[in-house]
Short mmCIF file of C-alpha atoms and ligand atoms in Angstrom, two decimals:
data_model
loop_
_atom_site.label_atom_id
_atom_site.label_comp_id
_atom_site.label_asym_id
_atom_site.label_seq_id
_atom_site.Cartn_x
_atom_site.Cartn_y
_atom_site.Cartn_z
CA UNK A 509 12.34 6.05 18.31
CA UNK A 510 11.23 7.97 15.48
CA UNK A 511 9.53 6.40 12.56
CA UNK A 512 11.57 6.41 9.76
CA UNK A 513 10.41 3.27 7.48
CA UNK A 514 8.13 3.93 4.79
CA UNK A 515 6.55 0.82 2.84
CA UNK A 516 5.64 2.06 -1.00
CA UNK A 517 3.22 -0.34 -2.65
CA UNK A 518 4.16 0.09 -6.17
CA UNK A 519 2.65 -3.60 -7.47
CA UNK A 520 -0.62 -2.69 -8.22
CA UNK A 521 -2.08 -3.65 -12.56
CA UNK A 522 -2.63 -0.19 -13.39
CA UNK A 523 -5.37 -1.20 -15.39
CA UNK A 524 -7.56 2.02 -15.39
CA UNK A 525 -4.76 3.24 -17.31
CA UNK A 526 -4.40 0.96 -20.04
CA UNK A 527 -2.43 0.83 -22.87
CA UNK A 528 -0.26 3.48 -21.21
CA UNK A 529 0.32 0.61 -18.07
CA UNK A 530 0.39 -2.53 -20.59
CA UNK A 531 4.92 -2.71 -20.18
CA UNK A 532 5.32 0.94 -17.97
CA UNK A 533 4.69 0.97 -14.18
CA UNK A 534 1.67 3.51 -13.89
CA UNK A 535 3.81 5.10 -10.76
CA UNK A 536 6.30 5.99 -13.42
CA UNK A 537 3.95 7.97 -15.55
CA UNK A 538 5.42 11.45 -15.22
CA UNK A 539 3.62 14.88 -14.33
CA UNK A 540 5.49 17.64 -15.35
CA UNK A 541 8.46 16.71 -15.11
CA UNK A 542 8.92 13.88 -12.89
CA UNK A 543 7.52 10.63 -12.80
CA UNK A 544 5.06 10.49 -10.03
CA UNK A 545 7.11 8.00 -7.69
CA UNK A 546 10.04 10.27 -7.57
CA UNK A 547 7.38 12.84 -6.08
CA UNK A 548 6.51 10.24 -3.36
CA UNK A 549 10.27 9.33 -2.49
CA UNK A 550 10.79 13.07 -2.17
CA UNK A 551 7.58 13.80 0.33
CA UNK A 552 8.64 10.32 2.22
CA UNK A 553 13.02 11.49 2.56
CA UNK A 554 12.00 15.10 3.60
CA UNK A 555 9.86 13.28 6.14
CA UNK A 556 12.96 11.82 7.52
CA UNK A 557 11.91 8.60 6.37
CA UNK A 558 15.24 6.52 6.40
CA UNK A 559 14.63 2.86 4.58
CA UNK A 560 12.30 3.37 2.11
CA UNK A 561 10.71 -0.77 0.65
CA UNK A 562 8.75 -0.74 -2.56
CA UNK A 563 6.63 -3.64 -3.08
CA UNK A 564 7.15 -4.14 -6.60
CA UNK A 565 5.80 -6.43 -8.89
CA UNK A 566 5.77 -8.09 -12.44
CA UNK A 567 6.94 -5.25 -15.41
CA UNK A 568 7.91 -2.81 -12.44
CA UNK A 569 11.76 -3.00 -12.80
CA UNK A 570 12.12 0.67 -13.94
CA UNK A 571 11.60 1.74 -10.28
CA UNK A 572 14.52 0.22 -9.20
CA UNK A 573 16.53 1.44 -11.87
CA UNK A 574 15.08 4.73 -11.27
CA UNK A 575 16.63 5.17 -8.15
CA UNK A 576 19.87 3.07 -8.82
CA UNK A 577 22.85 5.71 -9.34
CA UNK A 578 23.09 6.34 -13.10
CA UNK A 579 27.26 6.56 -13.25
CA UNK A 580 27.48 6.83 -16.59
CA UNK A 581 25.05 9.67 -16.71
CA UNK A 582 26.69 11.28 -14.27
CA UNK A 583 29.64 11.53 -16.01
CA UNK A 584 28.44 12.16 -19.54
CA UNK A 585 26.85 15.36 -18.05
CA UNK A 586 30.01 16.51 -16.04
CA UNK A 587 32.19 15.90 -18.78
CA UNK A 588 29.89 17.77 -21.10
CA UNK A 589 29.34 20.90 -18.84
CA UNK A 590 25.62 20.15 -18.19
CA UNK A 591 25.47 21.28 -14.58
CA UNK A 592 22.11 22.33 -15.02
CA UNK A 593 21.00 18.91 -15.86
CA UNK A 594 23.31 17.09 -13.32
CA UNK A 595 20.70 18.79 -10.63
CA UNK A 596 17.80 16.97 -11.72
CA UNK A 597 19.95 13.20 -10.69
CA UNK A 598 20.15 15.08 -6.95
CA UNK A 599 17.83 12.53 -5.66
CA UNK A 600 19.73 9.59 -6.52
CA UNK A 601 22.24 10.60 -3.55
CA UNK A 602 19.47 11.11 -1.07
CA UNK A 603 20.66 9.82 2.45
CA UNK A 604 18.39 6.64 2.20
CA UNK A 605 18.53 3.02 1.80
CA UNK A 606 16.61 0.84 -0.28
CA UNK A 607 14.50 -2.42 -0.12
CA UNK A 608 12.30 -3.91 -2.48
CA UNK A 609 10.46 -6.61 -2.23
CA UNK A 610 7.58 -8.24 -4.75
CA UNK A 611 4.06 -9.16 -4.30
CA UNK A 612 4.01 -11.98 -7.03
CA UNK A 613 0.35 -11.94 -7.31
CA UNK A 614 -1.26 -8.33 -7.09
CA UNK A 615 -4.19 -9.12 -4.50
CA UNK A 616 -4.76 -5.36 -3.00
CA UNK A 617 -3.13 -3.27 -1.41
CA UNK A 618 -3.50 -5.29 2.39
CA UNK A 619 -1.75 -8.10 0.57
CA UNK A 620 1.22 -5.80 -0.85
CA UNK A 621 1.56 -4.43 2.65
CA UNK A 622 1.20 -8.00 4.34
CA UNK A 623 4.60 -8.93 1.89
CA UNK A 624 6.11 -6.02 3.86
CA UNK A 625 5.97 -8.00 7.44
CA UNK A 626 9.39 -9.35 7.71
CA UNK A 627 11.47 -5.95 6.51
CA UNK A 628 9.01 -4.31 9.07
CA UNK A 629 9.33 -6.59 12.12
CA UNK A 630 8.03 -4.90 15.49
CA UNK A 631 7.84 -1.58 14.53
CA UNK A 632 5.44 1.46 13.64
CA UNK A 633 5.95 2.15 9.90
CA UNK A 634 4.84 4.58 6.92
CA UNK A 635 2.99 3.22 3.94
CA UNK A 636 2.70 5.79 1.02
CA UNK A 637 0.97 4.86 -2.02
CA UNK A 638 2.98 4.96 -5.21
CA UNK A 639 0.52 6.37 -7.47
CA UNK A 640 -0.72 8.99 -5.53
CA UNK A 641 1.10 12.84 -4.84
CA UNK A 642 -0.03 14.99 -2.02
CA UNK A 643 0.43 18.98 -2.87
CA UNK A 644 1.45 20.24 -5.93
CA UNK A 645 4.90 19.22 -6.47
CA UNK A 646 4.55 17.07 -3.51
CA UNK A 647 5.03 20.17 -0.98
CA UNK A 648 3.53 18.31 1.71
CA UNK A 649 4.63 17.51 5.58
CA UNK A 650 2.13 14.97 6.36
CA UNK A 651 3.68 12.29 7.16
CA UNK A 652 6.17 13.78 9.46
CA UNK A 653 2.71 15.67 11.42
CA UNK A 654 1.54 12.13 11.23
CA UNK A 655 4.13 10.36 12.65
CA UNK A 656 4.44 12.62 15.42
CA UNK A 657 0.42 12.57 16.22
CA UNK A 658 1.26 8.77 16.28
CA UNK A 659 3.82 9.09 18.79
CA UNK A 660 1.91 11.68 21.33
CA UNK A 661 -1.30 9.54 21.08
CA UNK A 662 -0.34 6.32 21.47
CA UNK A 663 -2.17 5.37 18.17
CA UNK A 664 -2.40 1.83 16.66
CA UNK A 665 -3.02 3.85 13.13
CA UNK A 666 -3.15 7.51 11.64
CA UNK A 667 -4.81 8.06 8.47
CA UNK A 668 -4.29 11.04 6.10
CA UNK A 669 -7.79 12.07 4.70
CA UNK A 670 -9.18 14.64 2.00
CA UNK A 671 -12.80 15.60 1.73
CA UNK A 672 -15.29 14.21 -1.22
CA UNK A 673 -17.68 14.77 -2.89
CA UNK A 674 -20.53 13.01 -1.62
CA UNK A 675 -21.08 11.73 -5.59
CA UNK A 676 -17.54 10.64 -5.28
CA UNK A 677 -17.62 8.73 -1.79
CA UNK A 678 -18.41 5.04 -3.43
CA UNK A 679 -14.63 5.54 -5.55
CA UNK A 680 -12.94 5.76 -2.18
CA UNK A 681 -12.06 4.47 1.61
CA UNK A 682 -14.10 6.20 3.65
CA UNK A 683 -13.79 7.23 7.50
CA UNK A 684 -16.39 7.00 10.26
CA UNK A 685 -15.29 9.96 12.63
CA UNK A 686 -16.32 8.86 15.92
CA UNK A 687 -17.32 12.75 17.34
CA UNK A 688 -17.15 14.99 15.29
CA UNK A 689 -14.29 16.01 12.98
CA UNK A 690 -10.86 18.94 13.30
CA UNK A 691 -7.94 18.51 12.26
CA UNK A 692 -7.22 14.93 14.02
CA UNK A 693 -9.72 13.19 14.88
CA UNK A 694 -10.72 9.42 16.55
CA UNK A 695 -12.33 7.08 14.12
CA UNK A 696 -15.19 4.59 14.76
CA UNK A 697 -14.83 2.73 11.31
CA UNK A 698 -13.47 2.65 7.89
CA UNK A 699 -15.50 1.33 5.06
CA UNK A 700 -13.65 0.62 1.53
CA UNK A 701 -15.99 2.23 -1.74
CA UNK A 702 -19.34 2.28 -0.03
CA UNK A 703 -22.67 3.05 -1.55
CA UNK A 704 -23.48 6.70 -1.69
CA UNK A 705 -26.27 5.96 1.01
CA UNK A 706 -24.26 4.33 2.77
CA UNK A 707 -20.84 6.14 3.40
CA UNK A 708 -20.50 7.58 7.28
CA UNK A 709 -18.95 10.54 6.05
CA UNK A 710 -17.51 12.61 2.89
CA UNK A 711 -13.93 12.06 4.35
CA UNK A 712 -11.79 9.58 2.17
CA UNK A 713 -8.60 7.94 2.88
CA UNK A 714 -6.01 9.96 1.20
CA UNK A 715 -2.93 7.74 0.16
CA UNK A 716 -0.68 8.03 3.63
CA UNK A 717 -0.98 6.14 6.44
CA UNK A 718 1.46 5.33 9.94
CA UNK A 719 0.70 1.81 11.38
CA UNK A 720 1.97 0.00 14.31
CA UNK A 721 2.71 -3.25 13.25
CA UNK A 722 -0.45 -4.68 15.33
CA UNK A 723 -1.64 -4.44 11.62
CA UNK A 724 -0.36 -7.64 10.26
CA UNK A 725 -1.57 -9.99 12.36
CA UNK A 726 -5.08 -8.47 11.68
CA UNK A 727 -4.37 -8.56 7.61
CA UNK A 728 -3.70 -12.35 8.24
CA UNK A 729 -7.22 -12.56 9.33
CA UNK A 730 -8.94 -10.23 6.95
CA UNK A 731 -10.88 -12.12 4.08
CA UNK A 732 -10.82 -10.97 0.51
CA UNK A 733 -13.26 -8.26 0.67
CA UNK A 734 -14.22 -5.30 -1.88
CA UNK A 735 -13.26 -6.33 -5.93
CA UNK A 736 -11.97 -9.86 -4.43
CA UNK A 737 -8.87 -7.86 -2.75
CA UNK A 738 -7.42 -7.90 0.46
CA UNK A 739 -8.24 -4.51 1.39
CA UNK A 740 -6.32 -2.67 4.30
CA UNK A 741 -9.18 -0.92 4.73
CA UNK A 742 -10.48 -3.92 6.35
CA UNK A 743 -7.83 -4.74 8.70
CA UNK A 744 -7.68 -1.23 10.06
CA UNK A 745 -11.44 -1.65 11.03
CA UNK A 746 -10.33 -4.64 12.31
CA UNK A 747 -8.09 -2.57 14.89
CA UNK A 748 -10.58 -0.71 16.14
CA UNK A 749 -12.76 -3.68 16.84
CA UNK A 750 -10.30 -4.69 18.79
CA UNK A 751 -10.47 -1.77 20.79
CA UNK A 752 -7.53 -0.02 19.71
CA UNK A 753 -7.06 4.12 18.94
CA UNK A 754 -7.14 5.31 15.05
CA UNK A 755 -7.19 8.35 14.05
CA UNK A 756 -7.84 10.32 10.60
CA UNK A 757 -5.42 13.50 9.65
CA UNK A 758 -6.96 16.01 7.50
CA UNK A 759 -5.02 16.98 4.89
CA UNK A 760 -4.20 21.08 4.91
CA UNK A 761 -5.57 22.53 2.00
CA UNK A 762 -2.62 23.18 0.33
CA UNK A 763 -1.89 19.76 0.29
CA UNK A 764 -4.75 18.50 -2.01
CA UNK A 765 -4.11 14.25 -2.85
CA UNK A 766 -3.15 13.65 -6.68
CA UNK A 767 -4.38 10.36 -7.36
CA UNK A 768 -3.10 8.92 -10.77
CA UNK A 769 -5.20 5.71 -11.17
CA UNK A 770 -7.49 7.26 -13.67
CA UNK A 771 -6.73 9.25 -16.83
CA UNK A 772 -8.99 12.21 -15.87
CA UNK A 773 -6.93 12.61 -12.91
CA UNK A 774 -4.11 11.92 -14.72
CA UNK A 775 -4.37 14.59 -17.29
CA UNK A 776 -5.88 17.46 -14.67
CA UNK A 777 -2.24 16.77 -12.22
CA UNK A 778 -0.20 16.29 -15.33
CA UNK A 779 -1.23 20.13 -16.65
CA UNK A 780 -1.67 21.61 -13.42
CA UNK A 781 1.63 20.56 -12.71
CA UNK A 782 3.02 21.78 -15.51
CA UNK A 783 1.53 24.95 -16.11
CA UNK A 784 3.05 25.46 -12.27
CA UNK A 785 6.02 24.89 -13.39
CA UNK A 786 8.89 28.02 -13.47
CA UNK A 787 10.10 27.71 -16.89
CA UNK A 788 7.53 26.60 -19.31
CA UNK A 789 4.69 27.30 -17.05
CA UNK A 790 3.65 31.09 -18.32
CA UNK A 791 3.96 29.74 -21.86
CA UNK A 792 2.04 26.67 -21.19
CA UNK A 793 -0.75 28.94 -19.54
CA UNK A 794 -1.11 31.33 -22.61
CA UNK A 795 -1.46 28.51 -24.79
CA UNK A 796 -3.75 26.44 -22.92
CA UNK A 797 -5.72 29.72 -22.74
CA UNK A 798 -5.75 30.12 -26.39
CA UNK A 799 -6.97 26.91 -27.07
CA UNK A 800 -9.71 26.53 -24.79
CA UNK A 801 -10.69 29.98 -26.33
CA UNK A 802 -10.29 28.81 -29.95
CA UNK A 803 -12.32 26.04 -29.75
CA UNK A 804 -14.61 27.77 -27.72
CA UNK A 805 -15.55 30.17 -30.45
P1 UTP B 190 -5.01 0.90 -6.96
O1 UTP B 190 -6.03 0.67 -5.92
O2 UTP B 190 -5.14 2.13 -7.79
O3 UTP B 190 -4.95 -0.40 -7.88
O4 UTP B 190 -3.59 0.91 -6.23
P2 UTP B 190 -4.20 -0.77 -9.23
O5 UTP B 190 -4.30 -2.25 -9.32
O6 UTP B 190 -2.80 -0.22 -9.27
O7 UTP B 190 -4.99 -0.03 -10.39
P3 UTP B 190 -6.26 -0.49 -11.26
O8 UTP B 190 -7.44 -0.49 -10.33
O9 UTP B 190 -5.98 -1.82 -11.89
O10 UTP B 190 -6.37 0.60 -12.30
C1 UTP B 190 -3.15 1.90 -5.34
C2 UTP B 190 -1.66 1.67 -5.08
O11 UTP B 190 -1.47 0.39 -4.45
C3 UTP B 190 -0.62 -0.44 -5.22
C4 UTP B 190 -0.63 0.17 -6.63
O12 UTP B 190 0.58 -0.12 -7.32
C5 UTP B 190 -0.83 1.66 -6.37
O13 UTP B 190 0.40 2.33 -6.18
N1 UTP B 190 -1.12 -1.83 -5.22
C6 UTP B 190 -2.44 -2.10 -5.50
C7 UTP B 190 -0.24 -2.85 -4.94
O14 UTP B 190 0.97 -2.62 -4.68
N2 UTP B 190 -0.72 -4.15 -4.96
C8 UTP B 190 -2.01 -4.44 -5.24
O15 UTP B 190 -2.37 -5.64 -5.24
C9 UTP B 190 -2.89 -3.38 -5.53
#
């Protein structure tokens, strides 16, 4: 069967991004024009992901309303001739069904995926991070490359990952490639924000991940590990140990990982974005341009 559940962990503090997090979901920060969740659900549906469940959590609620159809909208707009504008609610009536469930204390992201267990039952399954877009304006097939590499291998776990900078290794997961590295690859080990001397490779974990469901019993016996979280990290290491296959996915280079959890990234995807975008793009460009140059001189 193919896999068509995707988990979205969307119950994370946001903190890095404080005060714009303090009563606003950081995955509903928008760049360009769309907040950055909407980009996720798009990647996940034209993945033919089917039954989409975001773990929510406290001050998260306008997620779900989000994707709840807007009827009133929708009318306002047709009565008023605003085709144009009707467009942009297309989404709401994508072919999908929705769960949500909440992870009432945010304890990483292992623990929001462990809260995803019963919805999941005995089955291989997508987790996408909420807060992170992969290509600009999400053109990315991943997950559905993924989720077929998962099927012809046999795989307990495939992992999407994105080269580093070595300087940048200790932010991230990284992967220990067990020979050598293409496009898919086997994987020794994962370690979650290692010391620069100590990372196995410039290859971090890039936001997307298919898992057999082999992975919940081994976050039930992973310990609180990096920052006092339950990292999944962990448990995935913990698959190998066991002797099972997991493999890392490179991501293409067109599909480069936007991760919003820090206002520097925030701020380079939110004008890369929208200087790519078709209608105020050009102008956006020329002024950008301008003022760089201005303050330059
Ligand atoms: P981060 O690792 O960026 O953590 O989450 P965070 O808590 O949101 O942000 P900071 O560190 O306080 O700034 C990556 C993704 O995993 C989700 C987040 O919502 C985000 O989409 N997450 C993280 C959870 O769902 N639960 C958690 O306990 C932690």
């Amino acid at each position: 069967m193919p896999v068509d559940i995707a988990v979205v962990p969307v119950a994370g503090l946001g903190t890095r991004l404080l005060p714009a997090t303090k009563s606003q979901p950081k995955e509903m920060l928008p760049v360009g024009r769309k907040p950055i969740v909407q980009y996720v659900f798009e990647e996940l549906t034209g993945a033919g992901m089917r039954r989409i469940l975001f773990v929510t959590g406290q001050g998260k609620s306008s997620i779900e309303n989000h994707f709840d159809i807007n009827e009133e909208l929708v009318q306002v707009l047709r009565e008023s001739g605003k085709e144009e504008l009707l467009a942009e609610l297309a989404f709401e009536r994508a072919p999908v069904q929705y769960f949500y469930t909440r992870q009432r204390q945010a304890l990483g992201l292992g623990h929001a995926v462990l809260s995803a267990r019963t919805f999941v039952g005995q089955q291989p399954f997508v987790v996408a991070l909420g807060d992170s877009i992969i290509g600009l304006n999400a053109q990315s097939d991943v997950v559905a490359r993924m989720t077929r590499a998962f099927d012809d291998l046999g795989a307990a776990a495939i992992i999407a990952v994105e080269e580093v900078a070595p300087e940048e290794a200790h932010r991230y997961g990284i992967v220990h490639p067990r020979n050598g590295t293409g496009d898919l690859f086997e994987l020794d080990g994962l370690i979650e924000k290692p010391p620069r001397e100590q990372a196995p490779s410039n290859l971090a974990i890039a936001a997307r991940y298919v898992l057999s469901p082999a992975i919940f019993e081994a976050l039930d016996q992973t310990p609180a590990g990096v920052g006092g979280e339950i990292q999944l990290t962990d448990a995935i290491s913990r698959l190998i140990q066991q002797g099972r296959r997991v493999y890392g996915m490179r991501l293409r280079s067109d599909e480069r990982r936007f991760d919003i959890g820090n206002f520097d990234a925030y701020f380079r995807a939110f004008v890369e974005f929208a200087i790519a975008d078709g209608k105020h793009g050009p102008a956006l460009r020329t002024f950008l341009q301008h003022l760089v140059h201005d303050s330059d001189s």
